[in-house]
Amino acid sequence: MAEMWINMGPQHPMTHGLWNLRIKVDGETIVDAEPEVGYLHRGIEKICENRTYTQILPIADRLCYGAALSWNHLYCRTIEDLMGLEVPERGQYLRVAALEMQRIASHLMWLAAYAADLGMMIGFIYAMRDREIFIDLLQAMSGSRLTYNYCRIGGVAHDAPPDFERDSLRACDYIEKKIEEYYDLYEGSKVFMMRNVGIGKLSKEDAMNLGVTGPPLRASGVRYDLRKDVPYESYDAIDFQPITHPDGDCYARYRVRMEEMLESCKIIRQAVTKMPKGKWRIVAPRNGPVGTGLGRVEDPRGEGMMYAVGDGTDRPYRLKIRSPIFVTVSAAKHMLVGYKVADVVAIMGGLDMCIGETDR
Amino acid sequence: MAEARKKSIRDSTGIVVRPIKRTGTQVVRSLILGKPNTILYPYQHLKLPPTYRGKHVLDFKRCIGCSNCVQICPNDCMWMQKLEDPELGKIERPGIDMGRCLFCGLCVEVCPTVALHEGVEFELANRDRTKIKFDPRDLRDDHYADSVKEERQKHTIPVLDLDKCSGCEKCAGECPEMCIAMMPVEGTGRKKPEFTLAKCEGEGKCAIVCPDKAIEMKDVWESYFEMPEPKFELKSCTGCGACARACPAGAIYMMDMPGTEKTLAGGKKGKPKKRAVFVLEKCVGCGKCFRACKFKAIEMPGVRK
Amino acid sequence: MNLYDFCYGIIHWLVDLINHIWYWLAGLPGVFGDFFRSIGDLAASHGNISFFAIVLEAVIMLVIILINVLNFIWIDRKFMGRMFDFYGPYYVGYRIGGWLQNLADGMKLFVKEIIVPAKADRFGYLVAPVIFVGSSIAILATIPLSDKFGIFTSPTDTGVPAGVLFAFAMFAVAPFSILVAGWASNNKYTLIGGMRSAAQMMSYEIPLLLCVASVVVLAGGFSFEAVVTAQEKIWFAIPLVIGFVTFIVCMFAEVEVQPFDLPEAEAELVEGWTTEYPGMRFGLFMMTSYLRGYCAGALITALFLGGWLGPSFIPGPIWFLIKAYIVFVIVEWARWSLPRVRIDQLLNIGWKRLMPLAIVNLIIAVALKSMGWF
Amino acid sequence: MENTKGSPGEGIERPPMNVGGGSAEERVIRALIDGFPQTVTDFRKVRDGFLRAKIERRNLYKACKMLRDQLGFEHISMITAVEYEDRFELVYHIACYGSCLLLELITTTPKDDPSVDSVAEIWGGANWQERESYDLMGIRFNNHPKLERILLPKDFMFHPLRKSYKEGP
C-alpha cells in the first residue's frame, strides 16, 4: 500500500487549537508523525519586553486559556525570585487553594474534550457542568471566569470571599462524588476501554529523555511531581501523594488525571483549613534589580518554567517561557508510530493540548 | 475508594450496562428530583459575586483626575477627558474604551483614592464600535463606591496645607512621637514641617494645636504599588508654576523667594521669583508635574515622558 | 372493517358527490352528454375507487408515521437533554414543551440556499438523497400497525404476503445511496465516510438477516401478520433472546447510532457523507436517519415483541406505537452513553461476535420448530 | 505507593553514584570540576537543589554527555538564549529526577558567531527547544538533526527576539 502523508489539522475537530499533525500512513497504521506548531504564535516574549512588570500580569494569564491562573502564578514566582520578595503566609495558602482549584478545572476541561473526541457527548456535558462549580469559586475569589489575573507580584489580588471555606469544602465533596460516577461512565463501558488500553504506549526511558513532563510522565511510571520534589509556596506544609501509573498508555494518562483531581481535593481541604489570618500581599518595588529570576511550577499539563532577566528598569530585559506542551508534543512521534489513524484522536487527546502556551 | 475501582478490564462485566445505568439515574435525577443544571438565560439571570470584574463605575467626587489608571492600563484603553461639571468645576476624568479593555482590574487597584470600581454588568455587546467607548459621564455613579467593602486599609495621616502654614513650629513641639521636624525651605527663608509617616499614630494632636488650621487629619488609602517620587532641583526651576497647576493632588505650592526681585525700569521693585515646594505626603506618583515641567527641574526615575 | 374499507367508503362518498356534476353535465345534447356520462361511469367504477382508496391509505399511514418521527426527534432531544442535565428544546412552543422546535428547524432548513458543489457529479449528487429517502419511506409500506390498520388492497387482506422480506430489502438499499452521495460530492473525507458506512452496513446485514430468518422459521410465514399472530402465546424475544440482542446491536449499526456511527465520526471526518449537503437536503438526511430509527423500532416490535398483541383495553396500533416508542427510547439511552468504536473493532465485532451468535440463534430456532413447540 | 517519603524517581534505575540528597550537590560539583578543570568557572549553590555554573562552549557537549550518563541528569528542562550588548548567553536548565537537583549551565558565545554544539542527541527534549532558539534568536546549533524554523513561517527572514528587531517585518 503506498504510504501517503495525511494532514490532521490545522483546522480539524480533533486538534484543540491550531496545530497540524502530519502523519505518514501505510494503510491504516501510522508509520511516521511530524507535528507542526506556530499557527498561534503571538510573540508574547517580545511583548513582555515592552511592558512594565505589573502590566505583564494580564498577558501571563493569556498564555494558556485552560489553566490561566497557573501561568499567572508562575510569572509572579519568577519576578519574586528576581526581586527576592517573600510572599506572606496567607497569600501562599490562598495561592495553593486557587492553584488546586484551577488544576481540577483544567483536568475537567481535558476530560470534557477527551470524552467528546471519543464520541461521548455525555462525558463532555458532565465534565463541563462540574467544572462550573470550580469556575464559580475562582470567580468569587478573583473576579473573572477564565483569565483570573488573581496573583500579584508579592501576593494575591483579593482576600478570600466570605464563607469561602464552606463553599470550597462543599465543592470538594461534590466533585469526589462525581468522579465516582465518572468511573462508571468511563471505565464501566468496554467500548471506552477498547479505545484506551494499550494505545499510545510511551516507555519510561523515552518519557524522561524526550522531556515529557506532568501527567504523561507520571503515567509512564516516573514518580516526579514538582509540588512534592521542589516544593514552592506552602506545598511542603501539605501532605499529598503524587500519582503514578506503570503502563504509560492512554488509559494510564486518563487514570493519572482522574486521581490527581482527587488529590487536589485533599490539598484544597488542607489548604483551606490551615489558612492563617493576616496580610495576603506586600508592596512590590517598581524597578526590578539587575539579575536573573527563575520560576518552576507544576502546571496541570506539565513543568512550566519562566526565566526572567532584569536590567534595573521597570521592564524585564528578557522573559523566556518554557511550555510543557511544546516539549511533550515534540515526543508525539514516539507515541503514535504503530497505531491506527483512529487512535490519533485518543493519543493526542491524552496530552491535553493547549496551543496558547505552545506557540507563545 | 479509588483503589477499589482498580478492576482489570476483563472483569469489567458491565460491558455497556454500567454507563447506561449511570445516565439513567441522571435522567431520573434531573427529570423528577431537581431542576436541570442550566438556567433559561433571557428569563433567569445568574447572581454574580461582588468581586466580579464587569463594566467600570467611576465616583466623580472621589476621583482627582491623577491618570494613574491611564498609565497602568496594559492595553491603553483609557484616556483623560476634560469636563465641565456644574458643582465640581473644570475637572479631568478617565473614559474607557470597552472594545480594548481586558477587564484585568489593575486600574481599580492603582487608583489612589479608590474612585474606580468594576461593577457586575457584563452585557456590553453593541453593533456600533464607537458606542462601547464609554465617556466618563456614562461611567459616573457617585454612591456605588461607598457600598463596596474596600479591602485596602485606610489610615489617617496629617496633611499639610502650605499656604495657611506660617511656620510657627507649634506642631513640631506637640507631636508625642516626635515625627514632625521643621525643615528650612531653601531660598524662601521659611520653615516647613516634614512628617515621617511611619512613626505617626494618627491621634491628630498636631492638627488641634496648629493656630492657623494648616494641618488636617485625612483618611488616605494604602497603595498596593510603589509609586515614583518626584525629585526637585532648585537651580533649574524658573517658578513658572506649571507643575503646581498640573498636580491633581495639590501637593505642590509656589512660594516666593525674597531678595530675588529685579529692579524694573521705573526703579520699582519687581515681584520676587517663585519656587515650587513639594508636600510629598499628598503625592500620588502620577508624573504630571514631571511632564508639565519644561525646564527639567523635576526628576522622576523610571517614568517615561 | 380494516383501513381499506374505511378509505373505500370515503372515496365512494366523494365520488358520488362529484358524479352529481358529471351526470348533470351529461344532460347536454349529443356527443357532449355521452362524453360526461362515460366519465361519471368511469369514476364510479370499482377499480377507480379502490385505487384512490389505496392512495388515501398510503397518505394516512405516511402522515401517522411522519408525526411519530417528529415525536421521536422531540423525545430524543428532550430525553437527551434531561440525560445531559439541561432542559432540551424549550422556547419554541414552550407550553407544549418545545415540541415546535422540530418544525422551526425544518422551516430554517427550507429557507436555506440550495448549493451544488462545483466539481460534484450533478446527477449522482441530486439522485442520492432521493434514493435514500425513498427507500427508507418504502420500508413503512409493508409494516402494518395492526391486522386492521395497514396498507391493504381488499377488505379481507392482511398485508403483503412477503412483507418482512420487502422491508429488509428496502432497508438494504440505503448503503448504495450513501456510497453515491459520498462519492458524488467530490470530497475526500465524504468518500471515506461513504465507504466506511457501506462497509459497516454490509458487515452487519448478514447477522441481521440471520436473526430475521430465525424469526421467520418460527413464525412459518414471511408476512408481518403471520409473524405477529405466531407470537400469540409467547413473544419471540423470550425464546430467541440471543437473536433479540444481536438484532438490536445490528440495528445500531444499520441506523448508524452512537457506538457505531463511524461515518459521521466528528473527530476524524467532519460530518461523514452528508458534509456537502446544505439546506433541506441535509434536513431530509437527518429526518430520514430518525425515520430509520423508527423503522428499526417498528421492526424490533413486530418481529420480537409481538407487534400489536396486548391486552385489549388498548387498540392494536396504539400497542404497536407504545412498544416502538419504548424501544426507541432504549436505543437513544444507549446511544448517548457509549463512546464510538474504532473501525477495525467495529468490523471484528460484526464478524467475530455477532455472526456466531446469529448462527447459534438460528440453530435454536430450527430446533424449537422441529420439536413442534411452535 | 511506596513509603510516604520515598525518595522521588525511585521507580527508575539510576547510575550507581547517586547516593543521598545533600552530598549529591558536592558530588555533581566535584565531578564537573574534575572533568573540566579550566572551563567550568564560578560554581555557585543558589539554594538547596539549585546549582549554577558557567562553562565554555567548547566542551558543553561533553559536559552534558557526562551529566546524563554518570550523574543521572535525565531531563533537560529549558534552553534559553539571551542577547546582551557584547555576547549571547545560552542558559541550560538540566534537572535530575533522582535527587531533585536543577543545574543551570550558562555558556556565552561572541556576538558575531552565535553557534554552539547541539545536545539534541543526548536529550530528545532539547530538539524543539533548540529549533525555537534558532528560530527566534538566530543561534545556530551545530549538527542538530533538523535545524529549521518552528514557530515562524519558513520564509521569514528576521529573528524577532533580537534587540535590533524593532518594527514589523
XYZ file of N, CA, C and O in Angstrom, chain B residues 158-261:
416
model
N -1.652 63.150 58.958
C -1.760 64.627 58.918
C -1.398 65.134 57.518
O -0.406 64.680 56.918
N -2.263 66.028 56.989
C -1.996 66.568 55.636
C -1.813 68.084 55.769
O -2.634 68.763 56.403
N -0.719 68.593 55.179
C -0.324 69.998 55.407
C -0.832 70.885 54.268
O -0.730 70.491 53.103
N -1.424 72.027 54.586
C -1.767 72.991 53.525
C -0.776 74.156 53.644
O -0.879 74.993 54.550
N 0.209 74.202 52.777
C 1.359 75.099 52.965
C 0.966 76.577 52.915
O 1.574 77.425 53.561
N -0.151 76.881 52.153
C -0.488 78.323 52.070
C -0.816 78.862 53.468
O -0.400 79.936 53.853
N -1.591 78.048 54.224
C -2.006 78.577 55.538
C -0.854 78.502 56.530
O -0.838 79.215 57.534
N 0.149 77.625 56.290
C 1.142 77.370 57.347
C 2.064 78.587 57.480
O 2.587 79.120 56.495
N 2.235 79.036 58.724
C 3.110 80.220 58.940
C 4.457 79.777 59.502
O 5.266 80.605 59.889
N 4.693 78.520 59.625
C 5.995 78.052 60.087
C 6.218 78.349 61.555
O 7.300 78.788 61.949
N 5.211 78.144 62.425
C 5.363 78.572 63.824
C 5.878 77.447 64.693
O 6.075 77.627 65.885
N 6.086 76.262 64.191
C 6.714 75.134 64.896
C 5.921 74.628 66.077
O 6.425 73.838 66.863
N 4.674 75.091 66.268
C 3.920 74.554 67.422
C 3.697 73.055 67.244
O 3.834 72.250 68.176
N 3.399 72.650 66.005
C 3.054 71.214 65.807
C 4.275 70.355 66.092
O 4.160 69.249 66.656
N 5.490 70.849 65.732
C 6.691 70.009 65.954
C 6.814 69.705 67.443
O 7.034 68.556 67.846
N 6.589 70.749 68.304
C 6.745 70.511 69.742
C 5.662 69.583 70.282
O 5.873 68.796 71.194
N 4.479 69.631 69.696
C 3.312 68.955 70.264
C 3.334 67.435 70.023
O 2.876 66.657 70.831
N 3.928 67.016 68.894
C 3.727 65.615 68.476
C 4.379 64.667 69.479
O 5.582 64.773 69.768
N 3.626 63.712 70.109
C 4.203 62.811 71.131
C 5.304 61.925 70.539
O 6.308 61.638 71.186
N 5.175 61.488 69.287
C 6.206 60.560 68.758
C 7.321 61.329 68.076
O 8.150 60.726 67.389
N 7.331 62.662 68.190
C 8.398 63.476 67.587
C 8.550 63.132 66.102
O 9.670 62.982 65.615
N 7.430 62.980 65.371
C 7.644 62.607 63.940
C 7.576 63.851 63.075
O 7.629 63.774 61.866
N 7.443 65.036 63.654
C 7.414 66.256 62.829
C 8.721 67.000 63.028
O 9.139 67.207 64.178
N 9.362 67.373 61.939
C 10.627 68.143 62.037
C 10.467 69.356 61.148
O 9.987 69.239 60.026
N 10.852 70.511 61.658
C 10.709 71.744 60.876
C 11.939 71.877 59.984
O 13.058 72.011 60.481
N 11.738 71.811 58.702
C 12.895 71.886 57.790
C 12.862 73.246 57.096
O 11.792 73.660 56.636
N 13.973 73.925 57.046
C 14.003 75.228 56.325
C 13.822 74.993 54.818
O 14.353 74.015 54.262
N 13.002 75.819 54.209
C 12.811 75.694 52.743
C 13.855 76.576 52.077
O 13.907 77.806 52.315
N 14.674 75.987 51.293
C 15.852 76.689 50.745
C 15.399 77.880 49.900
O 14.468 77.766 49.124
N 15.986 78.997 50.099
C 15.739 80.136 49.227
C 14.589 81.004 49.722
O 14.504 82.183 49.442
N 13.640 80.409 50.496
C 12.498 81.261 50.903
C 12.682 81.701 52.355
O 11.907 82.501 52.853
N 13.625 81.150 53.013
C 13.849 81.572 54.401
C 12.733 81.159 55.340
O 12.667 81.614 56.477
N 11.767 80.320 54.889
C 10.692 79.953 55.830
C 10.859 78.484 56.177
O 11.608 77.751 55.524
N 10.119 78.045 57.132
C 10.253 76.645 57.571
C 8.990 75.866 57.191
O 7.894 76.459 57.084
N 9.176 74.563 57.006
C 8.003 73.745 56.612
C 8.060 72.449 57.439
O 9.133 71.840 57.539
N 6.984 72.071 58.082
C 7.034 70.808 58.864
C 7.115 69.577 57.943
O 6.367 69.468 56.965
N 8.066 68.692 58.240
C 8.208 67.426 57.482
C 7.689 66.299 58.376
O 8.085 66.207 59.546
N 6.805 65.455 57.829
C 6.226 64.375 58.645
C 6.926 63.070 58.291
O 7.068 62.740 57.114
N 7.364 62.288 59.303
C 7.793 60.890 58.991
C 6.589 60.004 59.314
O 6.297 59.710 60.475
N 5.890 59.594 58.276
C 4.578 58.957 58.465
C 4.705 57.615 59.161
O 3.766 57.146 59.808
N 5.875 56.957 59.064
C 5.971 55.611 59.658
C 5.675 55.704 61.144
O 4.936 54.899 61.700
N 6.200 56.771 61.837
C 6.030 56.812 63.304
C 4.671 57.413 63.681
O 4.225 57.290 64.808
N 3.981 58.039 62.730
C 2.771 58.798 63.113
C 1.659 57.841 63.531
O 1.343 56.866 62.819
N 1.061 58.080 64.714
C -0.031 57.224 65.200
C -1.396 57.754 64.761
O -2.377 57.065 64.857
N -1.440 58.972 64.287
C -2.698 59.471 63.771
C -3.629 60.003 64.839
O -4.830 60.031 64.630
N -3.109 60.405 66.063
C -4.074 60.968 67.021
C -4.499 62.370 66.574
O -5.545 62.858 66.882
N -3.650 63.069 65.836
C -4.061 64.377 65.346
C -3.811 65.475 66.346
O -4.451 66.521 66.301
N -2.876 65.269 67.323
C -2.596 66.390 68.250
C -2.095 67.590 67.469
O -2.501 68.739 67.711
N -1.239 67.333 66.439
C -0.664 68.483 65.710
C -1.768 69.262 65.024
O -1.748 70.497 64.989
N -2.801 68.575 64.542
C -3.868 69.309 63.836
C -4.611 70.204 64.810
O -4.966 71.336 64.488
N -4.768 69.701 66.046
C -5.551 70.513 67.007
C -4.780 71.772 67.378
O -5.302 72.890 67.365
N -3.464 71.605 67.594
C -2.717 72.727 68.201
C -2.374 73.780 67.152
O -2.085 74.914 67.478
N -2.458 73.439 65.871
C -1.970 74.369 64.832
C -2.841 75.635 64.852
O -4.063 75.548 64.685
N -2.269 76.824 65.065
C -3.073 78.061 65.226
C -3.860 78.368 63.954
O -5.046 78.658 64.009
N -3.250 78.202 62.760
C -3.982 78.669 61.562
C -4.529 77.472 60.776
O -4.688 77.535 59.561
N -4.822 76.331 61.507
C -5.533 75.174 60.873
C -4.849 74.751 59.575
O -5.535 74.424 58.586
N -3.532 74.735 59.536
C -2.846 74.321 58.286
C -2.824 72.796 58.184
O -2.827 72.213 57.092
N -2.840 72.104 59.332
C -2.726 70.617 59.270
C -4.119 70.028 59.445
O -4.897 70.522 60.288
N -4.408 69.031 58.658
C -5.748 68.433 58.721
C -5.565 66.912 58.703
O -4.730 66.396 57.946
N -6.331 66.176 59.560
C -6.175 64.712 59.572
C -7.083 64.132 58.476
O -8.304 64.363 58.494
N -6.489 63.460 57.528
C -7.310 62.941 56.394
C -7.154 61.424 56.327
O -6.099 60.878 56.691
N -8.208 60.721 55.837
C -8.114 59.260 55.624
C -7.494 59.031 54.255
O -7.997 59.514 53.241
N -6.409 58.285 54.260
C -5.736 58.013 52.976
C -5.629 56.500 52.844
O -5.344 55.794 53.809
N -5.937 55.988 51.619
C -5.858 54.532 51.403
C -4.410 54.125 51.252
O -3.623 54.858 50.673
N -4.070 52.909 51.752
C -2.692 52.429 51.486
C -2.624 52.060 49.993
O -3.634 51.717 49.372
N -1.405 52.136 49.412
C -1.314 51.842 47.966
C -0.651 50.491 47.789
O 0.255 50.120 48.538
N -1.148 49.719 46.828
C -0.584 48.371 46.597
C 0.684 48.449 45.777
O 1.462 47.509 45.722
N 0.834 49.582 45.064
C 2.010 49.630 44.160
C 2.957 50.704 44.660
O 2.531 51.734 45.196
N 4.245 50.487 44.457
C 5.224 51.504 44.875
C 5.222 52.590 43.809
O 5.560 52.328 42.643
N 4.785 53.809 44.179
C 4.642 54.874 43.157
C 5.918 55.712 43.156
O 6.591 55.872 44.188
N 6.311 56.225 41.987
C 7.562 57.001 41.906
C 7.431 58.324 42.670
O 6.339 58.867 42.820
N 8.575 58.821 43.167
C 8.591 60.092 43.928
C 9.268 61.154 43.069
O 10.318 60.883 42.470
N 8.732 62.370 42.987
C 9.431 63.419 42.216
C 10.601 63.976 43.023
O 10.530 64.105 44.244
N 11.715 64.261 42.321
C 12.883 64.921 42.977
C 13.019 66.302 42.347
O 12.912 66.434 41.127
N 13.267 67.300 43.201
C 13.185 68.701 42.740
C 14.564 69.322 42.780
O 15.321 69.142 43.739
N 14.933 70.057 41.698
C 16.224 70.796 41.711
C 15.883 72.286 41.674
O 15.224 72.752 40.731
N 16.361 73.007 42.701
C 16.011 74.417 42.754
C 16.612 75.196 41.597
O 16.004 76.085 41.005
N 17.867 74.780 41.179
C 18.603 75.622 40.213
C 17.760 75.817 38.957
O 17.491 76.915 38.509
N 17.302 74.740 38.366
C 16.697 74.933 37.036
C 15.226 75.298 37.150
O 14.538 75.341 36.133
N 14.715 75.589 38.398
C 13.277 75.927 38.493
C 13.100 77.410 38.245
O 13.773 78.252 38.858
N 12.248 77.777 37.273
C 12.031 79.199 36.947
C 10.801 79.722 37.668
O 10.401 80.860 37.460
N 10.122 78.903 38.461
C 8.981 79.407 39.222
C 7.766 79.675 38.358
O 6.943 80.543 38.665
N 7.657 78.959 37.220
C 6.528 79.282 36.318
C 5.230 78.738 36.898
O 4.145 79.164 36.525
N 5.244 77.716 37.814
C 4.009 77.238 38.440
C 3.245 76.248 37.581
O 2.130 75.849 37.918
N 3.866 75.807 36.454
C 3.128 74.843 35.617
C 2.868 73.567 36.414
O 1.785 72.973 36.370
N 3.885 73.148 37.195
C 3.704 71.872 37.929
C 2.641 72.031 38.996
O 1.802 71.134 39.186
N 2.580 73.189 39.656
C 1.570 73.359 40.715
C 0.179 73.248 40.103
O -0.712 72.579 40.633
N 0.017 73.854 38.905
C -1.315 73.785 38.261
C -1.610 72.341 37.838
O -2.701 71.835 37.955
N -0.545 71.641 37.385
C -0.812 70.300 36.824
C -1.092 69.286 37.919
O -1.781 68.285 37.692
N -0.574 69.553 39.158
C -0.674 68.476 40.159
C -2.108 68.282 40.604
O -2.740 69.213 41.144
N -2.671 67.085 40.381
C -4.073 66.842 40.746
C -4.258 66.756 42.251
O -5.322 67.072 42.779
N -3.197 66.342 42.968
C -3.393 66.105 44.407
C -3.079 67.378 45.202
O -3.144 67.381 46.428
N -2.695 68.467 44.513
C -2.406 69.719 45.231
C -1.231 69.559 46.158
O -1.230 70.057 47.287
N -0.183 68.853 45.709
C 0.962 68.628 46.609
C 2.063 69.648 46.364
O 3.063 69.649 47.069
N 1.891 70.530 45.362
C 2.983 71.461 45.030
C 2.490 72.876 45.298
O 1.395 73.248 44.868
N 3.263 73.608 46.088
C 2.885 75.005 46.390
C 3.972 75.919 45.840
O 5.148 75.579 45.858
N 3.540 77.092 45.355
C 4.545 78.052 44.850
C 4.823 79.051 45.981
O 3.914 79.710 46.483
N 6.097 79.115 46.419
C 6.441 80.116 47.477
C 7.422 81.097 46.863
O 8.345 80.694 46.156
N 7.203 82.362 47.180
C 8.124 83.345 46.567
C 9.406 83.461 47.402
O 9.406 83.279 48.606
N 10.455 83.744 46.698
C 11.796 83.793 47.342
C 12.172 85.275 47.515
O 12.390 85.980 46.530
N 12.199 85.774 48.769
C 12.528 87.211 48.976
C 13.964 87.502 48.519
O 14.799 86.608 48.457
N 14.225 88.694 48.142
C 15.594 89.094 47.816
C 15.966 88.774 46.376
O 17.096 88.925 45.980
N 14.981 88.261 45.598
C 15.367 87.998 44.190
C 14.609 88.968 43.294
O 14.391 88.688 42.150
N 14.123 90.101 43.869
C 13.352 90.996 42.992
C 14.298 91.715 42.037
O 15.417 92.089 42.420
